[in-house]
Every structure is written in C-alpha cells, then in structure tokens.
Coordinates of C-alpha atoms in Angstrom, one line a residue:
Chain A
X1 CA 14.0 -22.8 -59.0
X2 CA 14.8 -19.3 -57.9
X3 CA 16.0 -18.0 -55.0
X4 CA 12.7 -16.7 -52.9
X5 CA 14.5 -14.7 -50.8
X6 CA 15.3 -12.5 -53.4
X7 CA 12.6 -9.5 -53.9
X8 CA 11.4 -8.6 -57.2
X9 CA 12.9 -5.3 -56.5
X10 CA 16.5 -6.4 -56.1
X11 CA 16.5 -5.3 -52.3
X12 CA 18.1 -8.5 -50.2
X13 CA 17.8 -6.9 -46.6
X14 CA 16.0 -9.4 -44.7
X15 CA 13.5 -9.2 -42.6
X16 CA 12.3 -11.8 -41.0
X17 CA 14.0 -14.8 -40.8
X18 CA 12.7 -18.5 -39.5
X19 CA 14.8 -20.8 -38.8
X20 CA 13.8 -24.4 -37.7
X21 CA 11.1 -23.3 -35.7
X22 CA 8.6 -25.4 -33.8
X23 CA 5.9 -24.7 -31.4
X24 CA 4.3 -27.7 -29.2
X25 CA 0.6 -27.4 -27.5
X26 CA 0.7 -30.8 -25.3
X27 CA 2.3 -33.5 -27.4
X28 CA 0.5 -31.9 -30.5
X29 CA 3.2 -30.1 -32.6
X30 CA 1.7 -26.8 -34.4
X31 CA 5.0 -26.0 -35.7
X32 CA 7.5 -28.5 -36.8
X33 CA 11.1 -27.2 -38.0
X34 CA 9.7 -24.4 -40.2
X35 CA 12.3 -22.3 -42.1
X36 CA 11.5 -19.5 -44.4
X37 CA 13.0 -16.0 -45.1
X38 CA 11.3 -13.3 -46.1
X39 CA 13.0 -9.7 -47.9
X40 CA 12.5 -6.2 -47.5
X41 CA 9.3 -5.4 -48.8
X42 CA 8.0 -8.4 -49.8
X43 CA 4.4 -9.6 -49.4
X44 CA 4.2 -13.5 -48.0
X45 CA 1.1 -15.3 -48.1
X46 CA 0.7 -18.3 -45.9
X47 CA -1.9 -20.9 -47.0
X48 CA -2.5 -24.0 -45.6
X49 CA -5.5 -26.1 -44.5
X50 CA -7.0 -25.5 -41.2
X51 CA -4.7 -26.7 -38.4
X52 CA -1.5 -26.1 -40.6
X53 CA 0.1 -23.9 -37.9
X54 CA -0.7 -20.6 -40.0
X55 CA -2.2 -19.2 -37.3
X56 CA 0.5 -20.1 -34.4
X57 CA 3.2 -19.0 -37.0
X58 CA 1.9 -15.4 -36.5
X59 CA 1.6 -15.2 -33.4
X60 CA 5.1 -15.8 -32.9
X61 CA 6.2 -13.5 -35.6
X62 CA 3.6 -10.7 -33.9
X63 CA 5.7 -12.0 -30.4
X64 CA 2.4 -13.1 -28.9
X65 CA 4.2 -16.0 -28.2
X66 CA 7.1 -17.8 -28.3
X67 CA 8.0 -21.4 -29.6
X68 CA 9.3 -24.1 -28.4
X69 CA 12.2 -24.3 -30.8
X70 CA 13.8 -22.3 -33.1
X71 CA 15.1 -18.5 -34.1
X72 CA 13.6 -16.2 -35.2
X73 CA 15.0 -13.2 -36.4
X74 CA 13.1 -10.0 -37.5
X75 CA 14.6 -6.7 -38.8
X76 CA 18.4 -8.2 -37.5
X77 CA 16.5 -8.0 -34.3
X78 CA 16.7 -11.5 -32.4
X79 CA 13.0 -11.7 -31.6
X80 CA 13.1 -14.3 -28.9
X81 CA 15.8 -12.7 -27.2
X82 CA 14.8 -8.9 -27.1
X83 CA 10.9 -9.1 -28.6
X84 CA 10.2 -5.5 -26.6
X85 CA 12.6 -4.1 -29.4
X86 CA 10.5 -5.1 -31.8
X87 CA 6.8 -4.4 -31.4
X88 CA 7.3 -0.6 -32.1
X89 CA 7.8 -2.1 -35.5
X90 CA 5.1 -4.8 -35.9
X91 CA 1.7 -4.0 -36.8
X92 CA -0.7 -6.7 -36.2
X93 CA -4.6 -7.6 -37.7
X94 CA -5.8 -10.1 -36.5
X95 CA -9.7 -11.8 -36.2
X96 CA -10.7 -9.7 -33.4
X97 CA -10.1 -6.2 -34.0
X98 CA -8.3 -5.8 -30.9
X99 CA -10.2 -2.4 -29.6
X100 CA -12.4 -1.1 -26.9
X101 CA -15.7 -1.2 -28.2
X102 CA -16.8 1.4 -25.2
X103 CA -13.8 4.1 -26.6
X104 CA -14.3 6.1 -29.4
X105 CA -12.1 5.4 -33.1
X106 CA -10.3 8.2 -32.2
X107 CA -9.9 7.2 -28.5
X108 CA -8.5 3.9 -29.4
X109 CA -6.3 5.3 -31.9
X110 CA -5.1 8.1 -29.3
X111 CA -4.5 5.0 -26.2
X112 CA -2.8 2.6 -28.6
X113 CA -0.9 5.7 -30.0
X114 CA 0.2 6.5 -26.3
X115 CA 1.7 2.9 -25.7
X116 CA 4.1 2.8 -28.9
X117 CA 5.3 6.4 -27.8
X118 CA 3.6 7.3 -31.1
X119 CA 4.5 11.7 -31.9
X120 CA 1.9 13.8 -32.3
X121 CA -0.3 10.8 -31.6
X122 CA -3.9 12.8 -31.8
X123 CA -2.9 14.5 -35.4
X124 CA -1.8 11.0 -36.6
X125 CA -4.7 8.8 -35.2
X126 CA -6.7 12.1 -37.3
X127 CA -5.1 11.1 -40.4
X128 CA -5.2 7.5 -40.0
X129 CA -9.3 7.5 -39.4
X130 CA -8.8 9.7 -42.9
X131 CA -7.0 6.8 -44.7
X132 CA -9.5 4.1 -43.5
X133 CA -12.1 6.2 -44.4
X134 CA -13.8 6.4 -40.7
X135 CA -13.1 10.2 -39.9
X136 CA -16.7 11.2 -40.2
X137 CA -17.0 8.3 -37.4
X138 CA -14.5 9.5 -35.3
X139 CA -16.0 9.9 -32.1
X140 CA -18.7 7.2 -32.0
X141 CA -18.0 3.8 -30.3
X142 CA -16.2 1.3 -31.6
X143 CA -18.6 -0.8 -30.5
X144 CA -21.2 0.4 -33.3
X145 CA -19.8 -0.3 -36.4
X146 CA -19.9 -2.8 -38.7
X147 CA -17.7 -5.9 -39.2
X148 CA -16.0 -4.0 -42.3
X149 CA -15.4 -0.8 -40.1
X150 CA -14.1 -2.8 -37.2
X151 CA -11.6 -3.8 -39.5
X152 CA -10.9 -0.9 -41.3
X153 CA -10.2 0.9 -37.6
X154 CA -7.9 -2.5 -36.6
X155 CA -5.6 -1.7 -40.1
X156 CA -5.4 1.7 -38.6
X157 CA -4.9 0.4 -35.2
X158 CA -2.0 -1.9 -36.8
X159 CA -0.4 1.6 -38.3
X160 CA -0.1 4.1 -35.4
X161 CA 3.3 3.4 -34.8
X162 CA 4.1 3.0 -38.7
X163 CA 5.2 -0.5 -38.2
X164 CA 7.7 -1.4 -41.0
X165 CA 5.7 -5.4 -40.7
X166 CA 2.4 -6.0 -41.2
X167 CA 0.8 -9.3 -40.4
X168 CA -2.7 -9.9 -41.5
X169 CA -4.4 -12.6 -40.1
X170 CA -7.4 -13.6 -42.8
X171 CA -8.1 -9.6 -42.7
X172 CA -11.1 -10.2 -45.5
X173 CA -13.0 -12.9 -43.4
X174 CA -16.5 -11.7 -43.1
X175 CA -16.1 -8.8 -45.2
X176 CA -18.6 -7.8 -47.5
X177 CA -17.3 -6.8 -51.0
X178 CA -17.4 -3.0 -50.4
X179 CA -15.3 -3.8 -47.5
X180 CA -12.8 -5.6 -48.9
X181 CA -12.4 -3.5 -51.9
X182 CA -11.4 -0.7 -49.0
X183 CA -9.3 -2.9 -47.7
X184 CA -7.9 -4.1 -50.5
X185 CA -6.5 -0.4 -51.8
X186 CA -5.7 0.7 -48.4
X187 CA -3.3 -2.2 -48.2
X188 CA -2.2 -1.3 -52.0
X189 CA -1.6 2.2 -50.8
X190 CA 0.4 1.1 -47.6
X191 CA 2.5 -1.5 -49.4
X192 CA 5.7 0.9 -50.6
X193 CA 8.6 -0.6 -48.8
X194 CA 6.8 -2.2 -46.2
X195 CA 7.2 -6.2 -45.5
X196 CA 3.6 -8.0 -45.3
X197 CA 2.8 -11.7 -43.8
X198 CA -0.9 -12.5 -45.0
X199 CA -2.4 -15.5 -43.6
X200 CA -5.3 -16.1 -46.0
X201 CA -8.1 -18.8 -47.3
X202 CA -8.8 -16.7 -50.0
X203 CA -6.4 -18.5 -52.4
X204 CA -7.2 -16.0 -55.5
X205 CA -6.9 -12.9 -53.5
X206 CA -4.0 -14.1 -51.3
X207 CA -1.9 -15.4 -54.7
X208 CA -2.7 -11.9 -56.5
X209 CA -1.4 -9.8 -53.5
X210 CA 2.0 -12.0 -52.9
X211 CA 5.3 -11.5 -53.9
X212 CA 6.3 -14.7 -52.0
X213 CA 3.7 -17.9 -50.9
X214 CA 4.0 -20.4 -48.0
X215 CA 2.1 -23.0 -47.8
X216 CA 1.9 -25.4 -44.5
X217 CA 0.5 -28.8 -43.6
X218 CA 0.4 -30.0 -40.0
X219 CA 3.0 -27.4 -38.9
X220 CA 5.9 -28.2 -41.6
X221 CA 6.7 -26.3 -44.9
X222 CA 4.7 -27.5 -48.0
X223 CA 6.6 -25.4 -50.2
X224 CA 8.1 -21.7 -49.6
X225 CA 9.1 -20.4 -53.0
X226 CA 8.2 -16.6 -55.4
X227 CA 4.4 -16.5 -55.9
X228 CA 5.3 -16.7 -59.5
X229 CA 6.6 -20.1 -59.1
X230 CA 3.7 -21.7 -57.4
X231 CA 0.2 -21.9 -59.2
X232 CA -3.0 -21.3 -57.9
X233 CA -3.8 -24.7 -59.0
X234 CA -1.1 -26.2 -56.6
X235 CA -2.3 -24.1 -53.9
X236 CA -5.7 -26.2 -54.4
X237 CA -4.7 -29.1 -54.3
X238 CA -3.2 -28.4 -50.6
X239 CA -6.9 -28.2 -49.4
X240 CA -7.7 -31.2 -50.8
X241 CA -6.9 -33.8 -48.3
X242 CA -6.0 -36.2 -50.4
X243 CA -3.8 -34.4 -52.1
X244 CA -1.9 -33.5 -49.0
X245 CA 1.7 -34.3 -48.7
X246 CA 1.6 -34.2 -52.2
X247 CA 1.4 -31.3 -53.8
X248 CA 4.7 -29.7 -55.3
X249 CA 6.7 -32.5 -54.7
Chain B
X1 CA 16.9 -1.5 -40.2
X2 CA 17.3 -2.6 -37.2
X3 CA 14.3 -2.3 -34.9
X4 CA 13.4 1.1 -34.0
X5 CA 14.3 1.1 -31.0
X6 CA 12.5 4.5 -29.7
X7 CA 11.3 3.3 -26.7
X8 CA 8.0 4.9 -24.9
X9 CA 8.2 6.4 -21.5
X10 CA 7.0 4.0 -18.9
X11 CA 5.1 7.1 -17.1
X12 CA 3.4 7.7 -20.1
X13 CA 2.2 4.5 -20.9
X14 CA 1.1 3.7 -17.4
X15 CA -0.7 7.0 -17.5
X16 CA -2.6 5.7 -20.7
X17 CA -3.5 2.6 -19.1
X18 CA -5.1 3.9 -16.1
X19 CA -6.7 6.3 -18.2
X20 CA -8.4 4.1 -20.3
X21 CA -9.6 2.3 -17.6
X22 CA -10.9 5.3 -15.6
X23 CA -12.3 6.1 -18.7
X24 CA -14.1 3.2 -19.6
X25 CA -15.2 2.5 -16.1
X26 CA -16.6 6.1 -15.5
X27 CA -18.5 5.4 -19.2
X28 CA -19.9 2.3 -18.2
X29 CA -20.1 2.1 -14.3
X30 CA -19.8 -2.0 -14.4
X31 CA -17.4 -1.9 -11.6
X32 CA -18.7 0.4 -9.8
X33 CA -22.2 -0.2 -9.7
X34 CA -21.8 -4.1 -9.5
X35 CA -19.6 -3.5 -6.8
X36 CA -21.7 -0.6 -5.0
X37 CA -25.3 -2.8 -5.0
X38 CA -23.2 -5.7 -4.0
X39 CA -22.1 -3.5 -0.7
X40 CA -25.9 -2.2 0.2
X41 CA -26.9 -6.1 -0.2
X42 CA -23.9 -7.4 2.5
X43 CA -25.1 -4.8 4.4
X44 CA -28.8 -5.6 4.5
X45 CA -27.7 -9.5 5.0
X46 CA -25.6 -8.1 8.5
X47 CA -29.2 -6.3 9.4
X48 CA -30.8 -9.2 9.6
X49 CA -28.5 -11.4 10.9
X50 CA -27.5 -8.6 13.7
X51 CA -31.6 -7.7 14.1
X52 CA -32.4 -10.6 16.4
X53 CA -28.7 -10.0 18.9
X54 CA -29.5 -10.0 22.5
X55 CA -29.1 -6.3 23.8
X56 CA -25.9 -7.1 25.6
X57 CA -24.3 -7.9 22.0
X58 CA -21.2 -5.9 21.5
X59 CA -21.3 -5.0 18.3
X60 CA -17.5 -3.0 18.5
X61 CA -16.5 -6.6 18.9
X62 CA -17.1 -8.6 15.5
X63 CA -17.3 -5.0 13.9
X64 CA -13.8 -5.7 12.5
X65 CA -14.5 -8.4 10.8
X66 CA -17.8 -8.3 9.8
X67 CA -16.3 -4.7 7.8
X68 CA -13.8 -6.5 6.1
X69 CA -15.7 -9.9 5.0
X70 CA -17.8 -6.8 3.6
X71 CA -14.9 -5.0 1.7
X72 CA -13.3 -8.9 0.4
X73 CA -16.4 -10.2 -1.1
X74 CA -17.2 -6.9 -2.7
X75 CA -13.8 -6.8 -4.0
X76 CA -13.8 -10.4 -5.4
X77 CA -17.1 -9.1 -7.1
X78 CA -15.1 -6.1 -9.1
X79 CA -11.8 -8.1 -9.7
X80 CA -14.1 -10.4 -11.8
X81 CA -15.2 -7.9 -13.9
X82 CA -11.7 -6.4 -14.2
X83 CA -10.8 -8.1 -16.7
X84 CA -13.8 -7.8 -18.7
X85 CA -13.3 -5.0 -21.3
X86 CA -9.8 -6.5 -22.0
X87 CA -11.4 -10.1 -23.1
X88 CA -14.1 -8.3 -24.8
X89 CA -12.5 -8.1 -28.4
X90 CA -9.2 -9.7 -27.0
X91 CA -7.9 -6.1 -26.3
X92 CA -5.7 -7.4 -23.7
X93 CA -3.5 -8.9 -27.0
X94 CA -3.9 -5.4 -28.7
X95 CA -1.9 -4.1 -25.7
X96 CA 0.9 -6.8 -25.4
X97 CA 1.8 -6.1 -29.0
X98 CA 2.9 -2.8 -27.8
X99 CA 6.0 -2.4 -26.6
X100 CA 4.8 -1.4 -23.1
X101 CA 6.6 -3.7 -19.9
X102 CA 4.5 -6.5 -18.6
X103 CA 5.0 -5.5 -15.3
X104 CA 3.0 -1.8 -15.8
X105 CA 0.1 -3.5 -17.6
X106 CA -0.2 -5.0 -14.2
X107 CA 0.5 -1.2 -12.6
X108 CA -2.0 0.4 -14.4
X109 CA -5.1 -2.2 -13.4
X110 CA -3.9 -2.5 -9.8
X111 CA -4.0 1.1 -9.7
X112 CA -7.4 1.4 -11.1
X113 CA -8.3 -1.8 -9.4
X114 CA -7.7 0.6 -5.9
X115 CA -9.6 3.5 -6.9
X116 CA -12.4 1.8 -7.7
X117 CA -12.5 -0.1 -4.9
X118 CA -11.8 2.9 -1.9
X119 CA -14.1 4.6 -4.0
X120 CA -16.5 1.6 -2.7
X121 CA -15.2 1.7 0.3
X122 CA -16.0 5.5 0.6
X123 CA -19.4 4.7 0.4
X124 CA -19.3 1.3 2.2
X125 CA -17.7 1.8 5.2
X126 CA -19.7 5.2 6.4
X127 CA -22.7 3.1 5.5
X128 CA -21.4 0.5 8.2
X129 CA -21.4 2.7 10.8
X130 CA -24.6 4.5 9.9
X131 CA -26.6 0.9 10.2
X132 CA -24.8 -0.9 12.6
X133 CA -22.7 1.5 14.7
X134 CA -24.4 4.1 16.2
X135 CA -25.3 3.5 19.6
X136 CA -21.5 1.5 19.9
X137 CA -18.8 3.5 22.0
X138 CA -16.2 4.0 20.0
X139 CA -12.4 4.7 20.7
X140 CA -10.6 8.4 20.8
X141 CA -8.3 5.8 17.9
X142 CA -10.9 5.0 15.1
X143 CA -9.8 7.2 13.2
X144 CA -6.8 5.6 12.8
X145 CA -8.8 2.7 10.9
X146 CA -8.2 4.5 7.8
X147 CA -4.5 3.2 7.9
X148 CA -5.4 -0.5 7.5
X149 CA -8.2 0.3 5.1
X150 CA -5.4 1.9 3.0
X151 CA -2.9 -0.8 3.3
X152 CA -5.6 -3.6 3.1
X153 CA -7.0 -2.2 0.0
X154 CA -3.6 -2.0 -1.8
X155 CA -3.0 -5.5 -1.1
X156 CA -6.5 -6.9 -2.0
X157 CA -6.0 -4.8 -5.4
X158 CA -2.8 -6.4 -6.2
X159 CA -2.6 -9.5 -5.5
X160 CA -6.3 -9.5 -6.8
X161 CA -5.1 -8.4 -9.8
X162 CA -2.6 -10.5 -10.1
X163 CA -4.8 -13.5 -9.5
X164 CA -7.3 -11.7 -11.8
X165 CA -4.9 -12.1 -14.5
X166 CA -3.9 -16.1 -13.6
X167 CA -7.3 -16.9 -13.7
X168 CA -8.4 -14.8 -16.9
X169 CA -8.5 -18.2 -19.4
X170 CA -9.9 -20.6 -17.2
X171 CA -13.5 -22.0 -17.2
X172 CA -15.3 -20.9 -13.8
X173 CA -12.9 -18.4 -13.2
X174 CA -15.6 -16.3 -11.0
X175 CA -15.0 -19.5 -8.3
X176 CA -11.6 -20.1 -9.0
X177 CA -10.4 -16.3 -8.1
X178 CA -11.9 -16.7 -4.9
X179 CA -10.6 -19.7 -4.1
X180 CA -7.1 -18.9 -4.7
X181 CA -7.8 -14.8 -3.1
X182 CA -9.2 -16.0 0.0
X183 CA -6.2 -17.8 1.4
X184 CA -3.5 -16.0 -0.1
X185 CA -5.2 -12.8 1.5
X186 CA -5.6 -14.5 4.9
X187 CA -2.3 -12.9 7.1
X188 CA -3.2 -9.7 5.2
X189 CA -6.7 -10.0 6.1
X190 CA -5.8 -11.0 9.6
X191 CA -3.5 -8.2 10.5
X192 CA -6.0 -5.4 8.9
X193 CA -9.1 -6.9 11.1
X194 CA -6.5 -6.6 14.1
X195 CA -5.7 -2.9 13.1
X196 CA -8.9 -2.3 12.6
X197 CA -10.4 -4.1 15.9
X198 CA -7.9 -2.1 18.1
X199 CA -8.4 1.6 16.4
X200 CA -12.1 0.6 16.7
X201 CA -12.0 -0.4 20.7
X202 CA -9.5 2.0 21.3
X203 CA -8.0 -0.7 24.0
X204 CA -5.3 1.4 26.3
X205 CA -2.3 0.0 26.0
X206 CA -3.3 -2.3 23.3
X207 CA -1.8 0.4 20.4
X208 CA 1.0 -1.3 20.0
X209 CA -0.9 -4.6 18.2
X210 CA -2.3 -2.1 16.3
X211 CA 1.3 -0.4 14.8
X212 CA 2.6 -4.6 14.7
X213 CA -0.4 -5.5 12.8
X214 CA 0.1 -2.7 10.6
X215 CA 3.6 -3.8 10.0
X216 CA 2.5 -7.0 8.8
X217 CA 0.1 -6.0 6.6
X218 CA 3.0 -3.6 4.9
X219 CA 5.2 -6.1 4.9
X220 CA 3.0 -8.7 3.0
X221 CA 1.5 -5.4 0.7
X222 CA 5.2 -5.2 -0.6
X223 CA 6.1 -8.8 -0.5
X224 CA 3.0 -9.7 -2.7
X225 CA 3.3 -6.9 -5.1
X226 CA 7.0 -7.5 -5.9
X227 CA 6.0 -11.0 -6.4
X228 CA 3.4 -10.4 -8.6
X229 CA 5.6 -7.2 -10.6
X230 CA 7.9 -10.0 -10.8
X231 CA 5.8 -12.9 -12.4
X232 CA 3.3 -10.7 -14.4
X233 CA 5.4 -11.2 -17.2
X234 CA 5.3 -15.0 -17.2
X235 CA 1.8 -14.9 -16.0
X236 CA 0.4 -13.1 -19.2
X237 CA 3.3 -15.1 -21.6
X238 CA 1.5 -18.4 -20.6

C-alpha cells in the first residue's frame, strides 16, 4: 500500500495532522483514537455511515470544538493550543449556510469580511458574489434565495479570508443539479494548492473529487489510504451494515 | 505555511458586530417593537392596578420600584430575542469561525443589548411620569435618576447577555433566563430602586444613600461584567 500522505503532486508539507483523537458526548464516544494526515493540497473525503463521527471530526478540524483527546495539528499550527491562529486560515461550509438572512450577499460578505481583517473587504466580497455567480443578487436578502444560492453565498462566505482549508460539510445536500454543477466547477476552480476536507454521502461524487478518502465507523478509522487505492465498491459496502467492520480488512 | 497569523483589530471587529446588529435591528424592529408594546402594556397594567388607590396614596413612594419591575421585565422580553438572528441559520457558528476574541462577541451584543434597551427606556420612563406622576411632588434631585438608570441598564445588559448566551441551547429558555436574571440582578436591582427612590423624594440629608447605593450598583456593574468577559469564552465553547 502506498503512503497516503504523500500528494499526487510530490508536495509533503502537511497540513493537518490527527493524531489519536477522540471526542466523548456523555459515555457515547463520537471519536475514538482517529489518526490521519492529510498534505498540501490534497482533497480528503470522509465517508462513513450516519453516526460515524464525520460530522464531529469537522467540527474540530473547523475548531468549533475541541476533543476530548488527542492533537491536532493544522498548518504546523497546534490547533488545540492556539485555534485563534488558525481560523484566518479555515474556511468552513457547513449545512446551514451560516448568514444573516435579513443582510444583504454583499452585507454578509462585507461583516464576515470585517471579522477576518479581510483588505479591501468590499472589492473582494464584489468579486466573490462574481465567482459564485450571485453579483446580479448582490443587494437582495439572503433570506430570499434559493437552497442552491444560499450555498453558493456560504462557499463565498467560506472564501473571504482566502482560507488555505476548506471543509465541506455534505455541500451538495439538497442541491438541485444546476446547483451542484456550480458548485461543482467553483470548487474545481478554487482547488489550486488549496487542502479540502469533504464530508460527503454522495459516494460517486465524493470518490471523483478526492485525492485521499477516509472512511469511519462508530468514530474509528475504517480505512485512510489514496482515493486510488480504495474502490467505490468498498466504500459501499461501509453503508451496508452488515458489512460493517468489514470492509477493507 | 504556518498559519497566517494577520490578526484583525479588535476595534474593528467589535465595530462590525455592533454594526450588524444595529443594522439588523433597525431593519427588522423585533427588539424594539417587542420591547416598546411590552412597556405601553406594563404601563396600562400599573393604571389599573393604581386606578382604584385611596387619594392619600403616595405614589413617589412605590414609584421606584414599580419603574424598575417596568424596565426588568421589558428587558427580559428583548434579551430573549437577542439571540435570535444569531440561531436563525446558526450565524452565531459563522462568527466563532472567525478569528474574533470570545470576549468581544459578548462586547458587541451587550453594547447593542444597552442601546436598545435606553432607547426603551427613553420612551418608557417619560411615559411613567406622564401616567402616573403628575400631580406627585417631586424632588429639586430627580434628575439625578438618570445615574442609576445608566448604571442599572449596563448591568441588566450584561449580565443579561451573558445569561442570554448560557441559556441559548436549552429548551424553555424564555423561563429559564428569567429565572437565573432575576436573582443574580437582585443587589443591582436593589441599589438602583434606592437611587432611584432617593433622587425621586429628594429626602434632605438622605443624598448620601443615594451616592452609597450608586456605589454598589458600580461595583456589581464591573464585578459582573469582568466575570462574564471572563467566562464568555467557556460559555460559548460548551
């Protein structure tokens, strides 16, 4: 098996890198000892059933919050020790699209701009509602678009401060297929040299986009290995519970 | 790479924070308005309660109180609703990805917390004396009432923030805010009604309470925000 670590493009800067992590809720353990590195401009896709810790894993990586045990490393920043370092540098999607639905696009962009200390934040939040296609929408509330738009305006949300990584959390759920063929090449056109976490139930569209694949069951590591090493047949099987456990071993 | 460690000014981001929510309030009025009607309707409620007094009634004497039950339940009523545009597409996460301190989020909404409620209180308190203080003799010192309005305000907007924030994931969180306010407001509370009682009567020889109970309420103003500046961070990390 080859080293995942390593990117297709020869670049080994890391950056992020788990390391035994766990995360307990109660006595329930969403996270249990999870390791994984991912390299410079790589593109990670996390699959896993529901309640596989997916979900809790970026949160911690987005420093939402923190685990129980663990490191956690990101950018050769310690992320658990100095997280307000970080966030300049992390853009986040998540379900909601994490916006004021009574401010305009542009107002969003512009307040969000303001907090990451973002330069010539009103010229940039311009050209981001360009990229994501919503500058003829500039001014209306957030509130009035679409499920596709309200995503599209989250992506550029996640990129006012030109974060160098990007987690997506399921970014193409209720998208319709317009949508998420925007989304789709706007993430294409982002990608250069940035590192992407993508956690995804879309097994096809997740295993097309990745240069590297997780996949969780009950908080621990299925298997962590290059996307080209792990079929989209395996990744199947790991939503098929009785296959669980199983799979790649 | 290391991080990018360009770090924001604070001022900046706290003036983006109250922004937005001056913004968003002045768009939508929820605050306000809520808060406003609530007012008018305590104030009808003391008209009839008041309406059936015996003439000797003194009204200077339970004014005090009866002005700041009014300004506590209205603020309870906008301290709710606070929080409301934060929850609404879980904004309030969009802003703690940003590398602003923990401690100004808090800042920001205690200061707009304030304005909107003295901008109540603008409205609130003339309308007090209007209904139910015109025929009352009032002291050369009421005036000087403004002073525990200010002090009382600052602390009801803080540590109502604060509590805002404690109570923002829990179920019945409308009840549960003003069960944990109401006490922890109390020796604030108590020294602004006995500020407010003495500018009111204008008692000679009685302006010293009023200075003392003005102390206290400072006191507890700073003691309560530093605590809450202090434990915003681990109140929003939990």
């Amino acid at each position: 098996m080859s080293d995942p670590t390593q990117s297709t493009s020869n670049v080994i800067t890391t950056d992020i890198a788990v390391h035994n992590l766990s995360k307990t809720f109660g006595t329930r353990k969403a996270l249990d000892g999870v390791s994984f590195e991912v390299p410079r401009g790589a593109f990670l896709s996390v699959f896993g059933p529901n309640g596989a810790g997916k979900t809790t894993l970026l949160r911690i990586l987005a420093t939402l919050s923190r685990p129980s045990r663990g490191t956690l490393t990101m950018l050769e920043t310690d992320a658990l020790q100095k997280p307000e370092d970080l966030r300049g540098s992390i853009g986040f999607i998540s379900h909601q699209p994490l916006v004021y639905g009574d401010l305009s696009a542009l107002e969003n962009l512009v307040f969000y701009g303001r907090l990451y200390g973002a330069d010539d934040v009103e010229n940039k939040a311009k050209e981001l509602l360009a990229l994501v296609e919503l500058d003829h929408r500039a001014n209306d509330a957030a509130r009035t678009f679409s499920r596709g738009m309200m995503q599209r305006l989250s992506l550029a949300r996640a990129l006012i401060n030109d974060p160098q990584i990007i987690l997506l959390d399921e970014p193409y759920s209720g998208l319709d297929p317009h949508a998420t063929f925007v989304l789709d090449s706007l993430i294409s056109r982002i990608r250069e040299g940035k590192t992407f976490v993508m956690v995804s139930h879309d097994l096809e569209r997740g295993h097309a986009l990745c240069t590297h694949a997780l996949l969780l069951d009950r908080g621990k590591v299925v298997a962590f290995d290059l996307a080209e090493n792990i079929g989209i047949e395996d990744l199947r099987k790991a939503y098929d519970p009785a296959m669980l456990g199983g799979v790649l071993s | 790479m290391t991080a990018k460690a360009k770090a924001p000014g604070g001022w900046q981001q706290y003036c983006a924070l109250l922004g937005k929510d001056i913004r968003m309030e002045l768009r939508t009025r929820e605050m306000l308005v809520s808060m406003g009607v609530y007012a008018i309707l305590v104030l009808t409620i003391y008209g009839a309660a008041l309406s059936q007094t015996a003439s000797s009634f003194d009204i200077l004497s339970v004014a005090a109180g009866l002005m700041w039950a009014l300004i506590l339940f209205t603020s309870l009523l906008g301290l709710n609703r606070s929080f409301s545009h934060e929850t609404e597409n879980s904004s309030l996460e969009g802003i703690l990805l940003t590398p602003v301190s923990r401690p100004l989020v808090f800042a920001a909404k205690a200061t707009s917390n304030l304005i909107f409620l003295l901008a109540v209180e603008v409205i609130a308190v003339p309308l007090f004396f209007i209904f139910f203080m015109g025929q009352a003799e009032l002291g050369s010192t009421t005036p000087l009432m403004i002073l525990p309005i200010i002090l009382g305000s600052i602390g009801i907007a803080g540590i109502g923030t604060f509590l805002s924030t404690l109570t923002l994931n829990t179920r019945g969180r409308d009840v549960l805010l003003a069960i944990l306010m109401v006490p922890v407001v109390f020796p604030l509370l108590y020294a602004c009604v006995s500020a407010t009682s003495v500018a009111l009567l204008g008692i000679e020889g009685q302006i010293e309470i009023f200075w003392r109970s003005l102390l206290l309420a400072g006191g507890y103003d700073v003691i309560m925000l530093a605590a809450s500046w202090g434990l915003y961070e681990f109140v929003l990390g939990s």
